[in-house]
PDB file of C-alpha atoms in Angstrom:
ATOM      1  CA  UNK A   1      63.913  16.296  51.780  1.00 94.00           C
ATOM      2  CA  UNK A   2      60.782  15.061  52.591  1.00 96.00           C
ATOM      3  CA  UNK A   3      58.177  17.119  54.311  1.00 97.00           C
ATOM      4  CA  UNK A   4      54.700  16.018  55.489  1.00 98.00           C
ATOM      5  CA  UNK A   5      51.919  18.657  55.734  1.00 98.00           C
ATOM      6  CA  UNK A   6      48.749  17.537  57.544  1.00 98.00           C
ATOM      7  CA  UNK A   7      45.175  19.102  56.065  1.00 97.00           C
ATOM      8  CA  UNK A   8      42.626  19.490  58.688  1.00 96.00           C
ATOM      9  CA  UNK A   9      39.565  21.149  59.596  1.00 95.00           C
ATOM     10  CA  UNK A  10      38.936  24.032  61.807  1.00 95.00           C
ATOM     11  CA  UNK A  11      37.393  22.616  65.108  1.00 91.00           C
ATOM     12  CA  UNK A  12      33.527  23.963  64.915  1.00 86.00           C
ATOM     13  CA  UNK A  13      33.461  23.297  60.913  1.00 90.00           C
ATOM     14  CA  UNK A  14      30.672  20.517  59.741  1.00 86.00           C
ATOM     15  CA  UNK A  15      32.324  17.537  58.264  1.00 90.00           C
ATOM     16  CA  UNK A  16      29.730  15.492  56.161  1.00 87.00           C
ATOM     17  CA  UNK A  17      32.556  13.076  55.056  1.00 88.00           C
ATOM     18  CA  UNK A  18      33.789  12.228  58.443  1.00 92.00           C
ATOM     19  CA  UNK A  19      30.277  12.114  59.547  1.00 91.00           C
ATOM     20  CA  UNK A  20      29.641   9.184  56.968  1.00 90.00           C
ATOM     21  CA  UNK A  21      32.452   7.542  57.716  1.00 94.00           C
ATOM     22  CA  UNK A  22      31.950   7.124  61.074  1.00 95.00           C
ATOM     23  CA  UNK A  23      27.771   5.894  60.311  1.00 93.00           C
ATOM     24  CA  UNK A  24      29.412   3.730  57.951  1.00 94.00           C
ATOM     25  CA  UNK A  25      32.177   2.220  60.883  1.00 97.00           C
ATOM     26  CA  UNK A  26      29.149   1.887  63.203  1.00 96.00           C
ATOM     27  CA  UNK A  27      27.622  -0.281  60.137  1.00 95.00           C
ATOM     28  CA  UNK A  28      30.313  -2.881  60.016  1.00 96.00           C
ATOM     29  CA  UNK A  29      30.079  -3.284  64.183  1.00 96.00           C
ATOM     30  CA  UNK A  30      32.929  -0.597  65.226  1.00 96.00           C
ATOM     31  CA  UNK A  31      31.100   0.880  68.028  1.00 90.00           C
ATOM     32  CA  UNK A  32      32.999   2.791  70.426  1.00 93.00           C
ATOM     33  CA  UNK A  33      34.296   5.643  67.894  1.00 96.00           C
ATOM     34  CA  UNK A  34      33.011   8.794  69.260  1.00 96.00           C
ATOM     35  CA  UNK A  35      33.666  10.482  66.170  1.00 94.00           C
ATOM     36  CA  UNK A  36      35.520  10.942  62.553  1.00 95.00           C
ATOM     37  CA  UNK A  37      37.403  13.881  61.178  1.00 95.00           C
ATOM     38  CA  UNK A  38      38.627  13.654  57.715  1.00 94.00           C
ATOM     39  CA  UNK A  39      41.583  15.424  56.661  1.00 95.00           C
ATOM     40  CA  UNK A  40      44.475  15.271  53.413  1.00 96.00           C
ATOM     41  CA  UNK A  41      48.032  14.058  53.908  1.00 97.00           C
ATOM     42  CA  UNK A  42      50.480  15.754  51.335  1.00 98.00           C
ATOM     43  CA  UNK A  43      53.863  14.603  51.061  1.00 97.00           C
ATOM     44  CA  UNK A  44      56.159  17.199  49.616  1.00 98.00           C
ATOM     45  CA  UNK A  45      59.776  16.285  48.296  1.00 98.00           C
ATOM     46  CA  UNK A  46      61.551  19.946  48.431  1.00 97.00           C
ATOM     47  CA  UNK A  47      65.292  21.213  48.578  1.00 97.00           C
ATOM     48  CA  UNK A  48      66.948  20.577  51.457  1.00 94.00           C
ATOM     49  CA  UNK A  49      67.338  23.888  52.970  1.00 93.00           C
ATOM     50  CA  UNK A  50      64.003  24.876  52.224  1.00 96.00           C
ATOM     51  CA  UNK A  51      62.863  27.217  54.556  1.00 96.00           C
ATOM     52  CA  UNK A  52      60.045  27.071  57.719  1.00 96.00           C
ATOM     53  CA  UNK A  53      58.921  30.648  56.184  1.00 97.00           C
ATOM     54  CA  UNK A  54      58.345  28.897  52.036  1.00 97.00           C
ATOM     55  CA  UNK A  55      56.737  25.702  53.243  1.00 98.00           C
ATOM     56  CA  UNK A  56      54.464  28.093  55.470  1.00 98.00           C
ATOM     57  CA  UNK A  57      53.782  30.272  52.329  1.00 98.00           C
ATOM     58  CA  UNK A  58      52.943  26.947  50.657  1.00 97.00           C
ATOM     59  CA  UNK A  59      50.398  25.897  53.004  1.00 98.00           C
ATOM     60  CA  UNK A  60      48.447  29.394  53.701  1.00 96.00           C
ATOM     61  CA  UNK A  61      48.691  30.013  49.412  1.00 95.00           C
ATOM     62  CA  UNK A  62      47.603  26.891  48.122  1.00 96.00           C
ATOM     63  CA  UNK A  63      47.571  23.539  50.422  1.00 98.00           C
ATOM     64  CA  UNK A  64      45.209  24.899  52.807  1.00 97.00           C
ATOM     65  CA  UNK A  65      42.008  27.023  52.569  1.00 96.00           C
ATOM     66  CA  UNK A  66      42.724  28.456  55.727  1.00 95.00           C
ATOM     67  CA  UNK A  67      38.898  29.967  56.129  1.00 94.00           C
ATOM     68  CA  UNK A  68      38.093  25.931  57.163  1.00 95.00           C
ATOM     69  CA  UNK A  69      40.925  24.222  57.622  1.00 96.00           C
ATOM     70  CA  UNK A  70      44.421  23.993  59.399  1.00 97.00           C
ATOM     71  CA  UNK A  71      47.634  22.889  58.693  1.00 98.00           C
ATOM     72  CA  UNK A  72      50.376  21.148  60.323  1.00 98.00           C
ATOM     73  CA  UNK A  73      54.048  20.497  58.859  1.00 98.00           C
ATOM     74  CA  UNK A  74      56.668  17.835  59.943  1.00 96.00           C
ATOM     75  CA  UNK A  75      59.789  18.040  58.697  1.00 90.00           C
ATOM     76  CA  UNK A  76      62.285  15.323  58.765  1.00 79.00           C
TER      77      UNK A  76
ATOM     78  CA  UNK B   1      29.220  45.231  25.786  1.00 86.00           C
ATOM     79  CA  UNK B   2      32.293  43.144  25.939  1.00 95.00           C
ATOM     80  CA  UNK B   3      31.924  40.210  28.060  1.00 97.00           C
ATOM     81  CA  UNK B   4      34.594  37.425  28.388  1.00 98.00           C
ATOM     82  CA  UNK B   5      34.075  33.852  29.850  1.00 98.00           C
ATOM     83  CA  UNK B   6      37.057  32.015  31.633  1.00 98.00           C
ATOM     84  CA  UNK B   7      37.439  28.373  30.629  1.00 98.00           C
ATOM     85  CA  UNK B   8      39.365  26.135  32.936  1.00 97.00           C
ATOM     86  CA  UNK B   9      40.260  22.279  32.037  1.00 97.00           C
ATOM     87  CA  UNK B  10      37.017  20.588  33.153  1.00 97.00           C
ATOM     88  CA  UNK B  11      34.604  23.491  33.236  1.00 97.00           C
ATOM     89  CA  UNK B  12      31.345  22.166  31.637  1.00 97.00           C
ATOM     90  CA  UNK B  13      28.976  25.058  31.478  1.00 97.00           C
ATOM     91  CA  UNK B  14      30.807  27.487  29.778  1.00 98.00           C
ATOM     92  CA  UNK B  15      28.840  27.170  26.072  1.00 98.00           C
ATOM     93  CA  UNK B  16      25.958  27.818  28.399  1.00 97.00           C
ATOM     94  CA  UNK B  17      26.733  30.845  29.860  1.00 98.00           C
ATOM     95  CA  UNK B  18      28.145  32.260  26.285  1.00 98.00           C
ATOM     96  CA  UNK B  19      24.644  31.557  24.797  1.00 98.00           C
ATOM     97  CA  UNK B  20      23.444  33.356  27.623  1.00 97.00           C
ATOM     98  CA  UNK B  21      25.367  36.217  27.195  1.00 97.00           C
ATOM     99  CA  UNK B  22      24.974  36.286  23.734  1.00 97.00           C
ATOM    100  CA  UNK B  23      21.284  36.322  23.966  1.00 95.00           C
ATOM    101  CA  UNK B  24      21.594  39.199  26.087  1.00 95.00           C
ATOM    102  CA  UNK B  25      24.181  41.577  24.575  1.00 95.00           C
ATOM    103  CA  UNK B  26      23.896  40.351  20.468  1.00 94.00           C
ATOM    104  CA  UNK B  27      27.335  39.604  20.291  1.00 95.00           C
ATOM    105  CA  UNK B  28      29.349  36.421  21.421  1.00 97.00           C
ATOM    106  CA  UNK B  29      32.022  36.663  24.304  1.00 97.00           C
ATOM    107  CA  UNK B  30      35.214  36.221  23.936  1.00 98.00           C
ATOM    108  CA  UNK B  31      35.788  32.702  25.372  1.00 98.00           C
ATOM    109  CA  UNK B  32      39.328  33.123  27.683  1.00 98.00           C
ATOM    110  CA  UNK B  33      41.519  30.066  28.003  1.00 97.00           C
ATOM    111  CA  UNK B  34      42.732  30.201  31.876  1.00 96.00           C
ATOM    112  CA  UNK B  35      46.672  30.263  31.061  1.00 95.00           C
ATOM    113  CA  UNK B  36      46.127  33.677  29.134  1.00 96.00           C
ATOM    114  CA  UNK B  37      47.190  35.992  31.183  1.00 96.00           C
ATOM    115  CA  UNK B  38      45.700  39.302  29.793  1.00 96.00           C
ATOM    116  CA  UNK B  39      41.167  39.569  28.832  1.00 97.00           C
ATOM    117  CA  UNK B  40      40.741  41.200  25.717  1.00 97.00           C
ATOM    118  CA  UNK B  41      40.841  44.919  25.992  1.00 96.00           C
ATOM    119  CA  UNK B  42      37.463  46.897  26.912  1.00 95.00           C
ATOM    120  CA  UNK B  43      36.399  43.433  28.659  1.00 96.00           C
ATOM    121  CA  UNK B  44      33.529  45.073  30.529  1.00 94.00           C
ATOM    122  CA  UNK B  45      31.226  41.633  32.529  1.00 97.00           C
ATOM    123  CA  UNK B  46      33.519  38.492  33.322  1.00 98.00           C
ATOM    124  CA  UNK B  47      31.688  35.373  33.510  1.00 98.00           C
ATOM    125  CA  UNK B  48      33.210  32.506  35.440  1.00 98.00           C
ATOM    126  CA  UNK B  49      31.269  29.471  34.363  1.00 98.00           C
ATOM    127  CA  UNK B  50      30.052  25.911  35.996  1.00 98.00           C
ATOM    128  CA  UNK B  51      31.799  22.708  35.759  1.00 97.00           C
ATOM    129  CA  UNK B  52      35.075  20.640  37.689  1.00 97.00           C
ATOM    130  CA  UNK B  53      37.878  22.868  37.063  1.00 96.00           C
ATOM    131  CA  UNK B  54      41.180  20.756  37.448  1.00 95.00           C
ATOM    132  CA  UNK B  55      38.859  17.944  38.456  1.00 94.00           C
ATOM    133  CA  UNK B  56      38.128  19.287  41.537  1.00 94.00           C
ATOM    134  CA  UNK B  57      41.823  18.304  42.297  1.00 94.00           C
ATOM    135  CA  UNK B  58      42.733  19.422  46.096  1.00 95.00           C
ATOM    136  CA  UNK B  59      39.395  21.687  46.476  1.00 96.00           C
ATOM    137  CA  UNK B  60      36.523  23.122  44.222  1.00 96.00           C
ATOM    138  CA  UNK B  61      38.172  25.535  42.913  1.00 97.00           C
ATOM    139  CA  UNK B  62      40.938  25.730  43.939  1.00 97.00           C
ATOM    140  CA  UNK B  63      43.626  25.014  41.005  1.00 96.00           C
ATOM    141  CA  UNK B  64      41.760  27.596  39.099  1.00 97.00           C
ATOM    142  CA  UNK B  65      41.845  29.837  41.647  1.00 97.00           C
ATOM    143  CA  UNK B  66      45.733  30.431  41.057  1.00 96.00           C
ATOM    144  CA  UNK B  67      45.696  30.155  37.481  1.00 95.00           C
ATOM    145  CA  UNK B  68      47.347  33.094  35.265  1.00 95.00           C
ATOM    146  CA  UNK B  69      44.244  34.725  33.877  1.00 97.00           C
ATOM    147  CA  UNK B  70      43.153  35.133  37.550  1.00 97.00           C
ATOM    148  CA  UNK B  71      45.402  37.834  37.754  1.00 97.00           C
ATOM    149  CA  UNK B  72      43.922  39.557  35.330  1.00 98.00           C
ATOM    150  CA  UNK B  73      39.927  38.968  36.556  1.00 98.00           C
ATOM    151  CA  UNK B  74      41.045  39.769  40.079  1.00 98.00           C
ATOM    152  CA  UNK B  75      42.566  43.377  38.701  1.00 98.00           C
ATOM    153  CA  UNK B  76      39.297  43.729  36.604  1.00 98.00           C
ATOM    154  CA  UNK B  77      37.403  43.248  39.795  1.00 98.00           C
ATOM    155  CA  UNK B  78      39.167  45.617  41.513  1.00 98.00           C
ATOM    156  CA  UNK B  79      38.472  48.427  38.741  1.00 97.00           C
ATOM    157  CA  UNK B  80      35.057  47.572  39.261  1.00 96.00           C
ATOM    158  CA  UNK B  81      34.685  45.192  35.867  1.00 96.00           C
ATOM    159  CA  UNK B  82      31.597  42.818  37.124  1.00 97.00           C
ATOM    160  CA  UNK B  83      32.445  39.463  37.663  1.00 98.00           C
ATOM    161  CA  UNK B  84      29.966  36.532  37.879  1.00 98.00           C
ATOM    162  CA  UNK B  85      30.792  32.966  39.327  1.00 98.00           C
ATOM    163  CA  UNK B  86      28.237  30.051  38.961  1.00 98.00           C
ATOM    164  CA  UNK B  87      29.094  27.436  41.079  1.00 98.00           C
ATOM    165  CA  UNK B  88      32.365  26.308  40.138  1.00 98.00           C
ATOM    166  CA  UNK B  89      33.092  29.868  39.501  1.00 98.00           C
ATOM    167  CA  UNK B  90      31.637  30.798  43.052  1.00 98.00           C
ATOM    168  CA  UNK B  91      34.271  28.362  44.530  1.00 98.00           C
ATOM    169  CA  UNK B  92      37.026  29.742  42.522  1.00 98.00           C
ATOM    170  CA  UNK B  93      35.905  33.197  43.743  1.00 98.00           C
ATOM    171  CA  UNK B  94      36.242  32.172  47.184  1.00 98.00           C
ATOM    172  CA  UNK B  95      39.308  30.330  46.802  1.00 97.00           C
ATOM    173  CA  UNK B  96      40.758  33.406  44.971  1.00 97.00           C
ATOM    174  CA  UNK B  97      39.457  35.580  48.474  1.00 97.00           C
ATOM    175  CA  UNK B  98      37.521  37.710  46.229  1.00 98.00           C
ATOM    176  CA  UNK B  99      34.235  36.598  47.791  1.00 98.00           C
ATOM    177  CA  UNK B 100      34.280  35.519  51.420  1.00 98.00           C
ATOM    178  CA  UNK B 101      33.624  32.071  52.896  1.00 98.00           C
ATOM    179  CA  UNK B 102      34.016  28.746  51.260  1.00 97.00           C
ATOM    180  CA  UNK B 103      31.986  26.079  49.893  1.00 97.00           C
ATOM    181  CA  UNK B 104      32.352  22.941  51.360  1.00 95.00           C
ATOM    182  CA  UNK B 105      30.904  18.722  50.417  1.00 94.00           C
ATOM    183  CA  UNK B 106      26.904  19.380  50.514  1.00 95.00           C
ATOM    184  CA  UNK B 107      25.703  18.415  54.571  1.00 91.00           C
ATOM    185  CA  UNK B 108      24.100  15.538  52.690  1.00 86.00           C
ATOM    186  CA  UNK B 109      26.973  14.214  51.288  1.00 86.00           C
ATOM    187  CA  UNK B 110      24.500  13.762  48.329  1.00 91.00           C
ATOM    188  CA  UNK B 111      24.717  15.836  44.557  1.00 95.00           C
ATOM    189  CA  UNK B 112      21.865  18.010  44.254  1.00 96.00           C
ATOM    190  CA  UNK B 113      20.696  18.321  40.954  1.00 97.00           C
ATOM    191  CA  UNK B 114      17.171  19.949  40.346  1.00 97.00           C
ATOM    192  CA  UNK B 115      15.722  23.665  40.059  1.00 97.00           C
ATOM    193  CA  UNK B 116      15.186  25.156  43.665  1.00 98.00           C
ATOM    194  CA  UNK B 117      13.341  28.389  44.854  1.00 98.00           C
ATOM    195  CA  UNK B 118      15.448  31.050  45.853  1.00 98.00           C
ATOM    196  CA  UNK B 119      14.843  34.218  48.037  1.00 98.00           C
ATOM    197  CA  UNK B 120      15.975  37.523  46.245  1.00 98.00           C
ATOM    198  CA  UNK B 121      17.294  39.104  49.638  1.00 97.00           C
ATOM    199  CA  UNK B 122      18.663  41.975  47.543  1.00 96.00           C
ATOM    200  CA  UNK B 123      17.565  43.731  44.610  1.00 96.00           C
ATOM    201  CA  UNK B 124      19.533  46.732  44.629  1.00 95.00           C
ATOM    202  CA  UNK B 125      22.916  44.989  43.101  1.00 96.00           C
ATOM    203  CA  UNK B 126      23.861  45.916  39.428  1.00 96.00           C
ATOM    204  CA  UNK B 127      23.073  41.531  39.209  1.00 97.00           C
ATOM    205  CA  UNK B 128      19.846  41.610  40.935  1.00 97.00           C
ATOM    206  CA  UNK B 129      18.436  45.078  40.043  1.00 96.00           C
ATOM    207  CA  UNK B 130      15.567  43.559  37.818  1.00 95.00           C
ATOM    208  CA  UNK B 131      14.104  41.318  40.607  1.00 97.00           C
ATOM    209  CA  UNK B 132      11.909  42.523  43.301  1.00 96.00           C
ATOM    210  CA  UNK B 133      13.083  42.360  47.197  1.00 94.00           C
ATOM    211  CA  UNK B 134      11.779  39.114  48.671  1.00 95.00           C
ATOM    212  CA  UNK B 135      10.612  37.729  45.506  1.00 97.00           C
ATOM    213  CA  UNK B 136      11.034  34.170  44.873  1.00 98.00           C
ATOM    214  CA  UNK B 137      12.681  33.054  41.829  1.00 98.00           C
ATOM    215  CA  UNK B 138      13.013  29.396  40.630  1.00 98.00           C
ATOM    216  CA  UNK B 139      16.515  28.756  39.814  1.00 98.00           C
ATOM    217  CA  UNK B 140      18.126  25.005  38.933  1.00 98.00           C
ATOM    218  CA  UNK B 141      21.129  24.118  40.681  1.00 98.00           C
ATOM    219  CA  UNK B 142      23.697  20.932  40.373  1.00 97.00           C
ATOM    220  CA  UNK B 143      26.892  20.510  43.085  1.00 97.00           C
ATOM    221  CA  UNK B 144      28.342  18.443  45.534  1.00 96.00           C
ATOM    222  CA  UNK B 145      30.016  21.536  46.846  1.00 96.00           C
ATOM    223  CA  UNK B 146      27.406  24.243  47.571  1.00 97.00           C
ATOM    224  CA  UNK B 147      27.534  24.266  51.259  1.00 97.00           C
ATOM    225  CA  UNK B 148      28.038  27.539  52.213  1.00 98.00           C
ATOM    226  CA  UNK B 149      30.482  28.046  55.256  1.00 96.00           C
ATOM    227  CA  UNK B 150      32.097  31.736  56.780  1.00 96.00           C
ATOM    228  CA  UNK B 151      32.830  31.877  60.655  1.00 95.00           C
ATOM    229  CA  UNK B 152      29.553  33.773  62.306  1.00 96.00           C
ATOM    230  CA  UNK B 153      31.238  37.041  62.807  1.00 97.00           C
ATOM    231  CA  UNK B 154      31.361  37.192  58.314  1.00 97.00           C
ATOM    232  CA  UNK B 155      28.380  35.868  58.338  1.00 98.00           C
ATOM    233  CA  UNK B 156      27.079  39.072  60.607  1.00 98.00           C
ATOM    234  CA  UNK B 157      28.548  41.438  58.407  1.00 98.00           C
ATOM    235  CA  UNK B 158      27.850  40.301  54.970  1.00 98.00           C
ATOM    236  CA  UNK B 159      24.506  40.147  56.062  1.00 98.00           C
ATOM    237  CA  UNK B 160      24.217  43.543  58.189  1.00 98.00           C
ATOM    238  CA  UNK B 161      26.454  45.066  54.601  1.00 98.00           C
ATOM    239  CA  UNK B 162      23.419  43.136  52.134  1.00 97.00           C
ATOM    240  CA  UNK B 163      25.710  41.012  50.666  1.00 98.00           C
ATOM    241  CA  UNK B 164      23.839  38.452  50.600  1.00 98.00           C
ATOM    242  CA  UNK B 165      22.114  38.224  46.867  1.00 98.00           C
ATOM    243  CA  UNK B 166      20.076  35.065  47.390  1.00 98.00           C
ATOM    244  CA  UNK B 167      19.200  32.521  50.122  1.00 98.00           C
ATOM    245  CA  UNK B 168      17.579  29.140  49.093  1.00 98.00           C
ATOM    246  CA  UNK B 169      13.715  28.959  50.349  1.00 98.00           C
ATOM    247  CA  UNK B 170      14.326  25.335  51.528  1.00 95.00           C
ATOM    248  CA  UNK B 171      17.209  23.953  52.875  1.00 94.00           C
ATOM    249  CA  UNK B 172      19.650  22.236  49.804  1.00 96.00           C
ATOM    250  CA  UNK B 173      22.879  21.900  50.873  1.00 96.00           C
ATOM    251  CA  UNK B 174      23.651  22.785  54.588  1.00 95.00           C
ATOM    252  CA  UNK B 175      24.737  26.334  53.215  1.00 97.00           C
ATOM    253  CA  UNK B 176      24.869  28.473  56.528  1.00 97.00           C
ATOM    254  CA  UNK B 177      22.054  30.787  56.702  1.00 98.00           C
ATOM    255  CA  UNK B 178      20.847  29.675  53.474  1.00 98.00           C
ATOM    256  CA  UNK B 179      23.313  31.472  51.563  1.00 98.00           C
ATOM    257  CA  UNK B 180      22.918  30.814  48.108  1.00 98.00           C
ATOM    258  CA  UNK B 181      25.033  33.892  46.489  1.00 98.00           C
ATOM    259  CA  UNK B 182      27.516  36.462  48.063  1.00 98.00           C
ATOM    260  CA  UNK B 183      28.284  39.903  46.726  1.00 98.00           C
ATOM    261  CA  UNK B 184      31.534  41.491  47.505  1.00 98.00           C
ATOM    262  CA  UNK B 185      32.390  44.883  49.436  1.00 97.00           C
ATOM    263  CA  UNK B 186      32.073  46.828  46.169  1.00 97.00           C
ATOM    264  CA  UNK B 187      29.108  44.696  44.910  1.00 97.00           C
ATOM    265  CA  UNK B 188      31.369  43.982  41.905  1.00 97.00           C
ATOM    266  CA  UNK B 189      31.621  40.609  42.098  1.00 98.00           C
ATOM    267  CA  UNK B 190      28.354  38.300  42.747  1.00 98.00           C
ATOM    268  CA  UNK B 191      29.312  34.455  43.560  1.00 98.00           C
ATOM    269  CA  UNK B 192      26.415  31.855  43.310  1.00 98.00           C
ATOM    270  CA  UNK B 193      25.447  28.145  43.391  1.00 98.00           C
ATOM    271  CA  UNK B 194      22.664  28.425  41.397  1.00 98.00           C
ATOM    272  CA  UNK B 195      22.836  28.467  37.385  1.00 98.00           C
ATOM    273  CA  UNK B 196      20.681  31.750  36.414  1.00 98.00           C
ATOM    274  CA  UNK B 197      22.253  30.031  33.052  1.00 98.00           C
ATOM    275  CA  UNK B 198      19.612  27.502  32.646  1.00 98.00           C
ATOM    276  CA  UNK B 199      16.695  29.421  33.040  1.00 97.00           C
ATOM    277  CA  UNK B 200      17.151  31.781  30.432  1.00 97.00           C
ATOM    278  CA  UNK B 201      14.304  30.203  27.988  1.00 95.00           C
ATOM    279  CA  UNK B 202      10.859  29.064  28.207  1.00 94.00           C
ATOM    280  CA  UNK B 203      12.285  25.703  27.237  1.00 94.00           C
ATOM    281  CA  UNK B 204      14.254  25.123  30.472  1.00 94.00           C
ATOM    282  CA  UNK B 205      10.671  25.483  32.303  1.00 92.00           C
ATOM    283  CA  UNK B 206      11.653  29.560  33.201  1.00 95.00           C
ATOM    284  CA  UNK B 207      13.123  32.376  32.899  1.00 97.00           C
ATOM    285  CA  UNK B 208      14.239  33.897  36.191  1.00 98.00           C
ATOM    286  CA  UNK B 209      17.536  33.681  35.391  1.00 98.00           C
ATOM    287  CA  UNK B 210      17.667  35.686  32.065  1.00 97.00           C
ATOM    288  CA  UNK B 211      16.289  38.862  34.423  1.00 96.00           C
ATOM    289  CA  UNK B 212      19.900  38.605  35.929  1.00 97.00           C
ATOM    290  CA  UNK B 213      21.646  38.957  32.963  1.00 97.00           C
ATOM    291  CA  UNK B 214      19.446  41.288  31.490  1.00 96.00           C
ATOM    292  CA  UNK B 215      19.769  43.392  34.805  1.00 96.00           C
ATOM    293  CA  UNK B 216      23.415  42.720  34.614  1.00 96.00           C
ATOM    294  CA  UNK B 217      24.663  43.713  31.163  1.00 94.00           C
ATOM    295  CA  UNK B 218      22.163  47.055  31.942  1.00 85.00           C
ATOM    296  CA  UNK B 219      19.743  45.659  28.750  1.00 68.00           C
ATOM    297  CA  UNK B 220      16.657  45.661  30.898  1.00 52.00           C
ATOM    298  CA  UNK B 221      13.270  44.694  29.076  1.00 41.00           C
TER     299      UNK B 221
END
């Protein structure tokens, strides 16, 4: 089973990377974007029958540093 | 004194902070390869050295962070063994939640690699007993990680608690506050960006950092 789990961060939390990202869209003639986040995509390929409660345990243990970011899983 | 220094796959300043130990104490440390899973008996200072544990592979830190032999340092810690993380080992502390916050890309996207003046903000820790409160030490630093980030209600505390070990004099890396090193509750456990490391020797253009370890490992000249 495939399971996505979406890395981003906290609202209020600096993001330098976003922050270049977007200077670097304005460069190329993108203007309009009001801003960039940057986040991580991890796609997880786990038991079927895994449970809400394990992926959960997954994400607060290891996938996320949940003092900046948040996390959001879709399962199938 | 028995010290130990953890070695992850990709830390780089490890021989550096066993010569600095050495210097200090006479004897070598034992060097601790992170899948052990027990530190030598009587292990009495844990260093957690500099470098790109696991690459940097998710976040600084934080592979190395759930390695075995972190187990074992976070027990030590809790016994009251000290434990010192230079910047990779301050982002493993953090990712293991023994220190608070996390350290996040530098605000100027940019790796900062030079010696920077620091602000001792306190000199009563068993790591920052030899310097005076307020002094200015000078203090070399090298990340792309060092920004310092807790939410401003841990930021209030571990300041009104004086956890807060060091700030940096000038703005380096966006650090909130200016944090440059955290002390836990106990003040146990001292996290930093800065290498005290590479300023143990006249040749590396100072010495404030060998005053750390000498206050440190209780040696003091």
């Amino acid at each position: 089973m495939k399971v996505n789990v979406y890395v981003t961060l906290k609202p209020g939390v600096l993001d330098p990377q976003g922050k270049a990202i977007h200077h670097a869209l304005e460069g190329l003639g993108f203007g309009g974007v009001a801003d960039v986040r940057a986040g991580r995509f991890i796609e997880l390929d786990v038991a079927d029958g895994t449970s809400d409660a394990d992926l959960d345990a997954m994400c607060a243990k290891l996938l996320a540093n949940t003092v900046i970011e948040n996390y959001r899983i879709e399962r199938p | 004194m028995k010290t130990a220094v953890i070695v992850f796959p990709g830390s780089n300043c490890d021989r550096d902070m066993a010569v600095a130990l050495e210097q200090v104490t006479g004897r070598a440390p034992a060097m601790v390869w992170h899948r052990e899973t027990e530190l030598p008996d009587g292990t009495d200072f844990i260093a957690l050295p500099g470098g790109f544990s696991y690459g940097d592979y998710l976040r600084s830190g934080a592979m190395a962070a759930r390695s075995p032999i972190l187990r074992s340092v976070a027990d030590a810690a809790a016994r009251g063994v000290p434990v010192l993380g230079v910047c990779n080992g301050f982002q493993v502390l953090t990712e293991a939640l023994l220190l608070p916050g996390a350290l996040m890309r530098n605000a100027g996207l940019n790796f900062v690699c030079r010696t920077v003046p620091l602000k001792v903000e306190n000199s009563q820790s068993l790591f920052t007993a030899s310097y005076n409160a307020g002094e200015e030490i000078n203090i070399p630093v090298a990340h792309h990680d060092g920004n310092y980030f807790a939410d401003a209600a841990t930021l209030d505390r571990i300041e009104g608690e004086g956890r807060v070990a060091f700030r940096y004099a000038d703005a380096v890396n966006g650090s909130a506050r200016d944090i440059a090193g955290v002390l836990n509750d106990a003040g146990n456990v001292l996290g930093m960006m800065p290498h005290p490391e590479r300023a143990i020797d006249r040749a590396h253009g100072g010495t404030d950092g060998l005053r750390l370890f000498e206050a440190a490992l209780g040696v003091l000249a």
